JSON list of C-alpha atoms in Angstrom, two decimals:
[
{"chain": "A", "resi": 1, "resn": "UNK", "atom": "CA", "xyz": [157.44, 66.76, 96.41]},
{"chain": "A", "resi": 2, "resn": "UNK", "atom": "CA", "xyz": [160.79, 65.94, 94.74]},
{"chain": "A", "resi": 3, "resn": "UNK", "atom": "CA", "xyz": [160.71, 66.35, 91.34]},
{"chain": "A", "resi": 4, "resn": "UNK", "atom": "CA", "xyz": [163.73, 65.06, 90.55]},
{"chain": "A", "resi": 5, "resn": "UNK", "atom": "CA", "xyz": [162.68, 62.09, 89.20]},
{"chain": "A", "resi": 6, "resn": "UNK", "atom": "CA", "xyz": [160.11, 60.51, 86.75]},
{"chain": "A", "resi": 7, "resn": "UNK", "atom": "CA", "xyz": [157.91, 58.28, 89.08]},
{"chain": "A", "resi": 8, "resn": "UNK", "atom": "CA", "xyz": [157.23, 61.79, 91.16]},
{"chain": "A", "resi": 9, "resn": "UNK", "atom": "CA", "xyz": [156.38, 63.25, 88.17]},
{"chain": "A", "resi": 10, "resn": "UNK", "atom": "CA", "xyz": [154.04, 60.20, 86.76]},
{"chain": "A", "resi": 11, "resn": "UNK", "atom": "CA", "xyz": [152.65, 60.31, 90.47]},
{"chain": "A", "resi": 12, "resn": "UNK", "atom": "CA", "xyz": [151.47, 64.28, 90.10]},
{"chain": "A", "resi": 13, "resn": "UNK", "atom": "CA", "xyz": [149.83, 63.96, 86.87]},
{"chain": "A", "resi": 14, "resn": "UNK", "atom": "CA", "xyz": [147.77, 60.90, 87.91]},
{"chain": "A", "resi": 15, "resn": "UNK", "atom": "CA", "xyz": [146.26, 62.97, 91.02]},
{"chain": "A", "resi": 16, "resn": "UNK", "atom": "CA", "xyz": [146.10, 65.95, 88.52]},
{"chain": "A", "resi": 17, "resn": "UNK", "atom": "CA", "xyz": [143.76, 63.75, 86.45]},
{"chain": "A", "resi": 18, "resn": "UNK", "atom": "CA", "xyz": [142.04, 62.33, 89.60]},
{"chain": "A", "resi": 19, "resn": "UNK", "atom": "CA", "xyz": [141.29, 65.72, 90.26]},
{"chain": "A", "resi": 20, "resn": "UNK", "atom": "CA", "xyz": [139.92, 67.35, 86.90]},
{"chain": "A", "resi": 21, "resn": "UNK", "atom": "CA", "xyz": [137.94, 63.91, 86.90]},
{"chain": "A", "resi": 22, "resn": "UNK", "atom": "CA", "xyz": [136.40, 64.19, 90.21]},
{"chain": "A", "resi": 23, "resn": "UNK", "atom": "CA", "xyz": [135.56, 68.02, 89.03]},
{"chain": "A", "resi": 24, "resn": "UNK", "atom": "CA", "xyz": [133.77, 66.78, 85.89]},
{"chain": "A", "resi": 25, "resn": "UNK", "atom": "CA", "xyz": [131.84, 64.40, 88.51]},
{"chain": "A", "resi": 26, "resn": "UNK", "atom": "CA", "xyz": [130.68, 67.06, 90.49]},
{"chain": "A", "resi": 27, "resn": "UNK", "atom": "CA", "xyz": [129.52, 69.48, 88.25]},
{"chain": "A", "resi": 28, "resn": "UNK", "atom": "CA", "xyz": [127.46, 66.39, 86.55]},
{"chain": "A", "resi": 29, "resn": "UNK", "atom": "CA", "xyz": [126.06, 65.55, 89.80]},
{"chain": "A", "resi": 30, "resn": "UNK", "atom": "CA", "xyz": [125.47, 69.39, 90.43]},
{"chain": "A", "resi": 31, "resn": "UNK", "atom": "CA", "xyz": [123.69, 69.84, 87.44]},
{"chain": "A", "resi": 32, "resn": "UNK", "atom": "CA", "xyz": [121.48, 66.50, 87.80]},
{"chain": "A", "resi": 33, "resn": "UNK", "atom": "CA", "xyz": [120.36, 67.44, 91.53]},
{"chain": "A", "resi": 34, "resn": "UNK", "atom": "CA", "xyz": [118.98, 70.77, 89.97]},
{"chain": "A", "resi": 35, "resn": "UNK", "atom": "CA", "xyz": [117.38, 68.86, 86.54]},
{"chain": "A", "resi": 36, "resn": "UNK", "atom": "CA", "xyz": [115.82, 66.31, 88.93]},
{"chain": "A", "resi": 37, "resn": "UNK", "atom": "CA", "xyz": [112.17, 67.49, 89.39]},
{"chain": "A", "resi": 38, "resn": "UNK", "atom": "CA", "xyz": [110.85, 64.78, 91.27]},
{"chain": "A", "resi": 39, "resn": "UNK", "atom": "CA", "xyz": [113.72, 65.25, 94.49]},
{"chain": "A", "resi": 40, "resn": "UNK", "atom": "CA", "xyz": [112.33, 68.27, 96.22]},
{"chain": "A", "resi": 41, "resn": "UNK", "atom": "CA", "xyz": [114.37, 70.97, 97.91]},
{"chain": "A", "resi": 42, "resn": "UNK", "atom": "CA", "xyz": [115.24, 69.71, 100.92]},
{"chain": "A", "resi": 43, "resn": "UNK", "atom": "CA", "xyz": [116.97, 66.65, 99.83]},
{"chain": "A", "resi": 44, "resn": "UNK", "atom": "CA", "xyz": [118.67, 68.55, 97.01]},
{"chain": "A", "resi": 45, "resn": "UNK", "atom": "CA", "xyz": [120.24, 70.90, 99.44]},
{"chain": "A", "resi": 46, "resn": "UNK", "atom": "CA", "xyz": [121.10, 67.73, 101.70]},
{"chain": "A", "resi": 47, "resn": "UNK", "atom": "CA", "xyz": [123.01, 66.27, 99.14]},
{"chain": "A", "resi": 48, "resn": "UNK", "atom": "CA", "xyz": [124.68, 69.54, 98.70]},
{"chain": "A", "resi": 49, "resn": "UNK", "atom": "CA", "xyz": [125.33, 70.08, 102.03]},
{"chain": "A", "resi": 50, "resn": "UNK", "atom": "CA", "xyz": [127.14, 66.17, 102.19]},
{"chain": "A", "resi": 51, "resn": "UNK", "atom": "CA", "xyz": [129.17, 66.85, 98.62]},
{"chain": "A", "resi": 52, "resn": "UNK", "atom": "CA", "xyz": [130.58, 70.38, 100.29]},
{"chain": "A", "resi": 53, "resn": "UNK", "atom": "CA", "xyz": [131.79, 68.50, 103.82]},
{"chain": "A", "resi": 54, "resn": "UNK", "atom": "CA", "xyz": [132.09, 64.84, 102.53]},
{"chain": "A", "resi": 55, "resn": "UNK", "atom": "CA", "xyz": [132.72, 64.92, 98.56]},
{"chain": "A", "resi": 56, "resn": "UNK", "atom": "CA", "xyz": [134.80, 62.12, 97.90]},
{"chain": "A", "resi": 57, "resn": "UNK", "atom": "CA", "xyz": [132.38, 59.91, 99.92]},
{"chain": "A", "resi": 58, "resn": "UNK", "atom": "CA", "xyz": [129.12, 61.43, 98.41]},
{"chain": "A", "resi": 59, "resn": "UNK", "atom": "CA", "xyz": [129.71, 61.56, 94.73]},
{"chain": "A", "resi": 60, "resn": "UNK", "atom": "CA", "xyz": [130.19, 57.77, 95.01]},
{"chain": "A", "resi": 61, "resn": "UNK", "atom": "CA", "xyz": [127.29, 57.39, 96.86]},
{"chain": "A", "resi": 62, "resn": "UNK", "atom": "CA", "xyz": [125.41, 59.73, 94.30]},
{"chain": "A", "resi": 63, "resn": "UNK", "atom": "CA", "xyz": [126.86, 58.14, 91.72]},
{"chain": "A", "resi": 64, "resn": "UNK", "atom": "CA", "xyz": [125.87, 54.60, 92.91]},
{"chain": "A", "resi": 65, "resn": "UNK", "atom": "CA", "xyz": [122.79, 55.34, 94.30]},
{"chain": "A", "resi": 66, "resn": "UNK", "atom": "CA", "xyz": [120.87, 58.03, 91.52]},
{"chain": "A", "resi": 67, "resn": "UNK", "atom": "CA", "xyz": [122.97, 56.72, 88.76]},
{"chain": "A", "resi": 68, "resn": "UNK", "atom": "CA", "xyz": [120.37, 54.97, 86.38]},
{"chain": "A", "resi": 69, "resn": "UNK", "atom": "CA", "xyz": [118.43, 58.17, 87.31]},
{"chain": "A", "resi": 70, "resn": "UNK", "atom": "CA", "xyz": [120.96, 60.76, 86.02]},
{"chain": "A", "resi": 71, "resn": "UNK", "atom": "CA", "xyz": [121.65, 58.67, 82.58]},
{"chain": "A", "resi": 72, "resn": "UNK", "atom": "CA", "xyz": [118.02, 58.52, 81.85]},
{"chain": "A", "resi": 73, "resn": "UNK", "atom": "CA", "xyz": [117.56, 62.56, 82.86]},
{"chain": "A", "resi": 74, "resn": "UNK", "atom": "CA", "xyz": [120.66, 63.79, 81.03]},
{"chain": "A", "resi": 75, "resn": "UNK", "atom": "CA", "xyz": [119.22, 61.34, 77.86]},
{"chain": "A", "resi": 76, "resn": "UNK", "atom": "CA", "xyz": [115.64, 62.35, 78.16]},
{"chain": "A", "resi": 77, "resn": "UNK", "atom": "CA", "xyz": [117.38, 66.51, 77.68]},
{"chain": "A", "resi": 78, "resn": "UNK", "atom": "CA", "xyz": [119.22, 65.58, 75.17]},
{"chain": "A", "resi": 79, "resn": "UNK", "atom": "CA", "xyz": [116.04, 64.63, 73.18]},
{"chain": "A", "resi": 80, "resn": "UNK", "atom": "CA", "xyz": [114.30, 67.20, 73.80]},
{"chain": "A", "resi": 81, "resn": "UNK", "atom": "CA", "xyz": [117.39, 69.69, 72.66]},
{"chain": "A", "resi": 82, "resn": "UNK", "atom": "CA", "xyz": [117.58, 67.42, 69.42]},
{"chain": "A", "resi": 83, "resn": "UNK", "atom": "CA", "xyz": [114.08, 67.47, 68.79]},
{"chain": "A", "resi": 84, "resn": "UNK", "atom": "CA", "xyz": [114.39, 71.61, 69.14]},
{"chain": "A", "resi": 85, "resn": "UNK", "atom": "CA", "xyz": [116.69, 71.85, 66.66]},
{"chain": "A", "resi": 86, "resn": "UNK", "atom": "CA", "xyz": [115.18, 69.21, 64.48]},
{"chain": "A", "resi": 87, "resn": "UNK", "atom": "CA", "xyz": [111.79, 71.66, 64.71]},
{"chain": "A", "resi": 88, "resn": "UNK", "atom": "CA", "xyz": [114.04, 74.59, 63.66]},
{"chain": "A", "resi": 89, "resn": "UNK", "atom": "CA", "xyz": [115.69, 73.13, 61.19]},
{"chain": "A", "resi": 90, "resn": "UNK", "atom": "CA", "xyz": [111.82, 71.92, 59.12]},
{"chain": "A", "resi": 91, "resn": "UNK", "atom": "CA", "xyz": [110.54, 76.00, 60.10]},
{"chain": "A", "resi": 92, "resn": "UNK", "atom": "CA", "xyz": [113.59, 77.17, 58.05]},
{"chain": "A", "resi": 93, "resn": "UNK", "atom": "CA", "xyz": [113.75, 74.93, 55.25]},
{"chain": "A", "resi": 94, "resn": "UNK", "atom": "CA", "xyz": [109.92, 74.92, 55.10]},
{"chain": "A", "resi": 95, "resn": "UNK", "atom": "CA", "xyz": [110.03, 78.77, 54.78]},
{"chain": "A", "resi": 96, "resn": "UNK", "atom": "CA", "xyz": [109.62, 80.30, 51.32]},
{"chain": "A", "resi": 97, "resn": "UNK", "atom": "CA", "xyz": [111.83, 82.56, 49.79]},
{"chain": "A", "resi": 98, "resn": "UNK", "atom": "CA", "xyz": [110.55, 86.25, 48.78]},
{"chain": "A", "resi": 99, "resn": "UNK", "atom": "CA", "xyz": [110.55, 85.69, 45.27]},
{"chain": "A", "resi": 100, "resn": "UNK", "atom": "CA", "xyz": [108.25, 82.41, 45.70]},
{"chain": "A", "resi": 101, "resn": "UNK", "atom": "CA", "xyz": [106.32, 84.74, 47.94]},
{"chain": "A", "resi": 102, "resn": "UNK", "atom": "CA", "xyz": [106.22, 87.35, 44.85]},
{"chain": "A", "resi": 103, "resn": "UNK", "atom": "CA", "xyz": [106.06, 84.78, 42.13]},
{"chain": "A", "resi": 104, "resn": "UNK", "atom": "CA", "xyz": [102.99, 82.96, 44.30]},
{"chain": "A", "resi": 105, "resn": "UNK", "atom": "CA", "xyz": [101.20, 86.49, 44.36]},
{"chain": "A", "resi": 106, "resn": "UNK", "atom": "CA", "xyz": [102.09, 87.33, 40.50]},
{"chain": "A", "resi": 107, "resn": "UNK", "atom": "CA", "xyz": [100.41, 83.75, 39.59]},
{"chain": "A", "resi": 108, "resn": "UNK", "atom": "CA", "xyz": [97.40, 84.54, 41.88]},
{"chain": "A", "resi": 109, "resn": "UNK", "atom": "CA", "xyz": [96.60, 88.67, 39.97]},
{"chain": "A", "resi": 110, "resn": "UNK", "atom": "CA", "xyz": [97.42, 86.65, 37.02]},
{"chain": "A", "resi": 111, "resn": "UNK", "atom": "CA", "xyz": [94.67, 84.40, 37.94]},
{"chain": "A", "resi": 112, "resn": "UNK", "atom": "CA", "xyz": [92.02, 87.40, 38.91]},
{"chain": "A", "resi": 113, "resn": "UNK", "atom": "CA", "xyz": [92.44, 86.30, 42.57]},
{"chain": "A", "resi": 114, "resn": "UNK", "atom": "CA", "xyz": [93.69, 89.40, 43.77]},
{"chain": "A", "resi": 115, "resn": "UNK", "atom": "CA", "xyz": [94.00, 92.91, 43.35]},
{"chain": "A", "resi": 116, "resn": "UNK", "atom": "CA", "xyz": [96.64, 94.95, 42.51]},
{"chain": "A", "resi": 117, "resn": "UNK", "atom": "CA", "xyz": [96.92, 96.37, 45.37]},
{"chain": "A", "resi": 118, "resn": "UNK", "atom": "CA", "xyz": [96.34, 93.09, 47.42]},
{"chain": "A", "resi": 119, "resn": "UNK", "atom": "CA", "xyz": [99.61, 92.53, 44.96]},
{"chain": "A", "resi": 120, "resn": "UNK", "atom": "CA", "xyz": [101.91, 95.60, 45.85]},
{"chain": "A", "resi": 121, "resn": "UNK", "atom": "CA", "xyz": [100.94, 94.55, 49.44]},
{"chain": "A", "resi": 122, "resn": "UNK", "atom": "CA", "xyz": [102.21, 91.16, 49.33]},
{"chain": "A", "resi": 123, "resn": "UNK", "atom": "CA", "xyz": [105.45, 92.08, 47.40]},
{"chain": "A", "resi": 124, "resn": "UNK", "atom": "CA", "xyz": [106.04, 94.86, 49.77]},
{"chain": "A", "resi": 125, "resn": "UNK", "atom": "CA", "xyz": [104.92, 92.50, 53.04]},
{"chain": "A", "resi": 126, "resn": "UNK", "atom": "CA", "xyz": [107.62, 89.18, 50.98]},
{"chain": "A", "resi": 127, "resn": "UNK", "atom": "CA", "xyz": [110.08, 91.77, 50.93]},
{"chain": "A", "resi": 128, "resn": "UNK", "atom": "CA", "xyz": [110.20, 92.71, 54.44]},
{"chain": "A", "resi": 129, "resn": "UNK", "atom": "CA", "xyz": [107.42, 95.39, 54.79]},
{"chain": "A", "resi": 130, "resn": "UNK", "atom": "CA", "xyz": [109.33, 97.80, 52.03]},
{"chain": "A", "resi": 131, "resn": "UNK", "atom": "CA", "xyz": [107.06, 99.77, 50.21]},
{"chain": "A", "resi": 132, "resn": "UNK", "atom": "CA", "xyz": [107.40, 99.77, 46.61]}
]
């Protein structure tokens, strides 16, 4: 390839691009054969089989074909990854800090609930099982 000249060089970076694309294609279509749980084993490792001898040919057809399918799988993850972190995220903020533990026990031997021992054990349990 001649280099010498600026349409040669336009001309590499556009198959460079074709390339890194078609990669990014792959691995999406990779990843959605083995997130699919209703295509069982055998078909998955047809379509492998077809994107390792004929991959130009059957990402298109993949694409085309299970398209809808792979939108609605990778959407239906995302979800559930949001709604992880969304659980997280109320379990952290939700969670008292040891001196609202401590001041919640003080309140309650202040009250005659508890003990004083029950006390020392629930300071020594909000501050992370030391002893006092």
């Amino acid at each position: 390839m001649d280099f010498s000249n600026f349409w040669s060089t336009v001309w590499l970076f556009f198959w460079c691009f074709a390339f890194v694309a078609y990669l990014f294609a792959l691995f999406a279509i990779i990843g959605d054969l083995f997130r699919d749980r209703s295509l069982n084993g055998w078909w998955k490792a047809v379509w492998i089989i077809f994107l390792i001898f004929v991959p130009f040919l059957t990402a298109l057809i993949y694409l085309i074909a299970r398209g809808a399918g792979m939108a609605q799988r990778s959407q239906r993850e995302a979800n559930q990854a949001q709604a992880a972190v969304d659980a997280h995220i109320r379990e952290v903020t939700n969670a008292s800090s040891p001196a609202d533990e401590i001041a919640k026990a003080k309140a309650l031997l202040d009250a005659g609930t508890i003990t004083p021992q029950e006390y020392e054990h629930l300071k020594s349990t909000a501050l992370g099982g030391r002893t006092a």
